[in-house]
Structures are given as C-alpha cells and as structure tokens.
Coordinates of C-alpha atoms in Angstrom, one line a residue:
M1 CA -12.2 136.2 102.4
G2 CA -9.8 136.5 105.4
R3 CA -6.5 138.2 105.3
A4 CA -3.7 135.7 104.7
V5 CA -1.3 135.4 107.6
S6 CA 1.7 133.2 107.5
I7 CA 1.6 130.9 110.6
D8 CA 5.4 131.4 110.6
S9 CA 4.8 134.9 112.0
H10 CA 3.2 133.3 115.1
V11 CA 5.6 130.4 115.5
Q12 CA 9.2 130.7 116.6
N13 CA 11.8 127.9 117.2
V14 CA 9.6 125.1 116.0
T15 CA 11.1 122.5 113.7
P16 CA 9.2 121.9 110.4
G17 CA 8.6 118.2 111.3
G18 CA 7.2 119.0 114.7
G19 CA 4.8 121.5 116.1
L20 CA 4.6 123.6 112.9
R21 CA 3.3 120.6 111.0
V22 CA 0.7 119.9 113.6
A23 CA -0.3 123.6 113.6
Q24 CA -0.6 123.6 109.8
M25 CA -2.7 120.5 110.0
V26 CA -5.1 122.0 112.6
G27 CA -5.5 125.2 110.6
R28 CA -5.9 123.5 107.3
S29 CA -8.3 120.8 108.5
F30 CA -10.4 123.6 110.2
R31 CA -10.5 125.4 106.8
C32 CA -11.7 122.2 105.0
G33 CA -14.3 121.6 107.7
M34 CA -15.6 125.2 107.4
L35 CA -15.7 124.9 103.6
A36 CA -17.6 121.6 104.0
R37 CA -20.4 123.5 105.9
R38 CA -20.6 126.0 103.0
E39 CA -19.9 124.0 99.9
N40 CA -19.7 120.3 98.9
P41 CA -19.6 118.5 102.2
A42 CA -18.4 115.1 101.0
I43 CA -15.4 116.5 99.1
A44 CA -14.4 119.1 101.7
W45 CA -14.6 116.6 104.6
S46 CA -12.5 114.1 102.6
Y47 CA -9.8 116.9 102.3
A48 CA -10.0 117.5 106.1
W49 CA -9.6 113.7 106.7
Q50 CA -6.6 113.6 104.3
E51 CA -5.0 116.6 106.0
I52 CA -5.4 115.0 109.4
A53 CA -4.4 111.4 108.3
G54 CA -1.3 112.8 106.6
V55 CA 0.0 114.1 110.0
A56 CA -1.7 112.1 112.7
G57 CA -2.1 108.8 110.8
V58 CA -5.0 106.9 109.3
S59 CA -5.8 105.2 112.6
H60 CA -6.5 108.5 114.3
A61 CA -8.2 110.4 111.4
D62 CA -11.8 109.3 112.0
R63 CA -11.9 110.3 115.7
L64 CA -10.1 113.6 114.9
V65 CA -12.5 114.5 112.1
V66 CA -15.5 113.8 114.3
A67 CA -14.1 116.0 117.1
L68 CA -13.2 118.7 114.5
G69 CA -16.7 118.6 113.2
A70 CA -18.2 119.1 116.7
F71 CA -15.9 122.1 117.2
I72 CA -16.8 123.6 113.9
N73 CA -20.5 123.2 114.6
S74 CA -20.2 124.9 118.0
V75 CA -18.2 127.8 116.5
E76 CA -20.7 128.3 113.7
L77 CA -23.6 128.3 116.1
A78 CA -22.0 130.7 118.6
A79 CA -20.3 133.1 116.1
A80 CA -21.6 136.6 115.9
R81 CA -19.9 137.0 112.5
R82 CA -18.9 134.9 109.5
I83 CA -15.8 132.8 110.3
E84 CA -13.3 133.5 107.5
V85 CA -11.1 130.8 105.9
L86 CA -8.9 130.8 102.9
P87 CA -9.8 128.7 99.8
K88 CA -8.5 125.1 99.8
G89 CA -4.9 124.9 98.8
C90 CA -3.8 128.4 99.8
P91 CA -0.5 128.5 101.6
G92 CA -0.4 129.9 105.1
L93 CA -3.3 130.5 107.4
C94 CA -5.7 133.5 107.7
R95 CA -6.5 135.3 111.0
D96 CA -9.3 133.0 112.0
E97 CA -7.4 129.8 111.1
C98 CA -4.5 131.1 113.2
L99 CA -6.9 131.8 116.1
V100 CA -8.1 128.1 115.9
V101 CA -4.5 126.9 116.1
S102 CA -4.0 129.2 119.1
I103 CA -7.2 127.9 120.7
M104 CA -6.1 124.3 120.4
A105 CA -2.6 125.0 121.8
A106 CA -4.1 127.0 124.7
S107 CA -6.5 124.1 125.4
Q108 CA -3.7 121.5 125.4
L109 CA -1.7 123.7 127.7
G110 CA -4.6 124.4 130.1
A111 CA -4.1 128.2 129.5
C112 CA -7.6 129.2 130.3
P113 CA -7.3 133.1 130.0
A114 CA -5.5 132.7 126.6
L115 CA -8.1 130.1 125.5
K116 CA -11.0 132.4 126.4
A117 CA -9.5 135.5 124.8
C118 CA -8.7 133.6 121.6
M119 CA -12.2 132.1 121.5
F120 CA -13.8 135.5 122.0
A121 CA -11.6 136.9 119.2
L122 CA -12.7 134.1 116.9
I123 CA -16.4 134.2 117.5
D124 CA -16.8 137.8 118.5
S125 CA -19.4 136.7 121.1
G126 CA -19.6 136.1 124.8
N127 CA -21.0 132.6 124.2
V128 CA -17.6 131.0 124.5
E129 CA -18.3 128.1 126.9
P130 CA -19.8 125.6 124.4
C131 CA -17.0 126.3 122.0
I132 CA -14.4 125.9 124.7
R133 CA -15.9 122.5 125.6
S134 CA -15.8 121.3 122.0
A135 CA -12.3 122.7 121.6
G136 CA -11.3 120.6 124.6
L137 CA -12.6 117.5 123.0
F138 CA -10.7 118.2 119.8
S139 CA -7.4 119.2 121.6
T140 CA -7.7 116.0 123.7
A141 CA -8.2 113.9 120.6
L142 CA -5.1 115.6 119.1
S143 CA -3.1 114.8 122.3
D144 CA -4.4 111.2 122.3
A145 CA -3.1 110.9 118.7
G146 CA 0.3 112.1 119.8
Q147 CA -0.2 115.6 118.2
T148 CA 1.0 118.4 120.4
L149 CA 1.0 122.0 119.5
P150 CA 3.9 124.1 120.8
P151 CA 3.2 126.9 123.3
D152 CA 4.7 129.4 120.8
V153 CA 1.5 129.3 118.7
V154 CA -0.7 130.7 121.4
C155 CA -1.1 134.2 120.0
N156 CA -1.9 137.6 121.5
A157 CA -5.7 137.5 121.1
L158 CA -6.0 141.2 121.8
A159 CA -4.0 142.0 118.7
L160 CA -6.4 139.9 116.6
M161 CA -9.7 141.2 118.0
P162 CA -12.0 142.3 115.2
G163 CA -11.9 146.1 114.8
S164 CA -9.1 146.4 117.4
A165 CA -6.8 148.5 115.1
G166 CA -6.5 151.9 116.6
R167 CA -8.7 151.1 119.6
K168 CA -7.5 152.7 122.8
L169 CA -7.5 150.8 126.0
A170 CA -9.4 152.3 128.9
D171 CA -7.3 153.7 131.7
A172 CA -7.3 151.5 134.8

C-alpha cells in the first residue's frame, strides 16, 4: 500500500472547517472510489457518497460521485502503475491521495503547469489529457457545490515523482 502522508504536511494556514475539510473529503472519496474498483463496489461507493455528502451536502453528492467516478476511470485507464490508496478509515492521506487533492486544487485555480506535473506524477504516464479533462469536470462540480480547495494544497509534484529520490536534475 501507499506510504501514509498527513495532508497537514501539505497544507498551511487552512482552518479545519474550511479548505482542509474539503481536501480531506476529496482525498478520502478518491480512496473509496478506487477501492470500489478493486473490491465491493456497492459498499465502497456508498462510503464515497457519505464522505462527499458529509461535506458538500446531500443535494450535491450524486453529481459529485458521478464526476469522481469519471475521474477515477480515466486515471485507472491511463495509469502506467497501480494507483495506491490507504485502506478505508485510515487517518491522513497517502502520496497518491495527496496528489489527487493537489490536482483538484490546481484545476480549480487554473494552474495548468502544476496540474500537468501533478497528473504526470500520479499516473506516471504522458497520457495526461483525458485525466485532466475529467479532473476539470470533478473540480467544476466541487466548485458548483461551493467546495473550494485552498491554493496551499497544490504540492511540488517533482518531489512526489515516482523514483525521484536521489535523481539528479540535468544541467541546463
């Protein structure tokens, strides 16, 4: 499984009731959706719906779950590696879950270079465009539901690239 990373390490100056709560909801609902693809779909998707409804409200949950499902499907189809998520109920978020939060925040902010870098770090493949389009649909649905991620959760994707530990950058 993925290495546990506290989302607090990527978030500064966010009040618990605000952006951090939305970030946790995005990461945890992504986790539930990924588990739905791998395990018992009905139960895992109901957990994703509950996670979303608890933050965004029941009236927005169905649309958000559909958009999340489309994003997860595009990621699974494009990924060159297995996307890692923590088991349901684990506190914090793992590396891939943090990348998803960063992707959604970058999408909401219109931060294209950060969005592409985070998407590449997540799927480890150059086939990022379908994933970026589906991320845009999910981030728009989040915005329409009044759920905005703070800019602070857009991470340094280079630090989270698979196998980047100890890799030297080429001289320019």
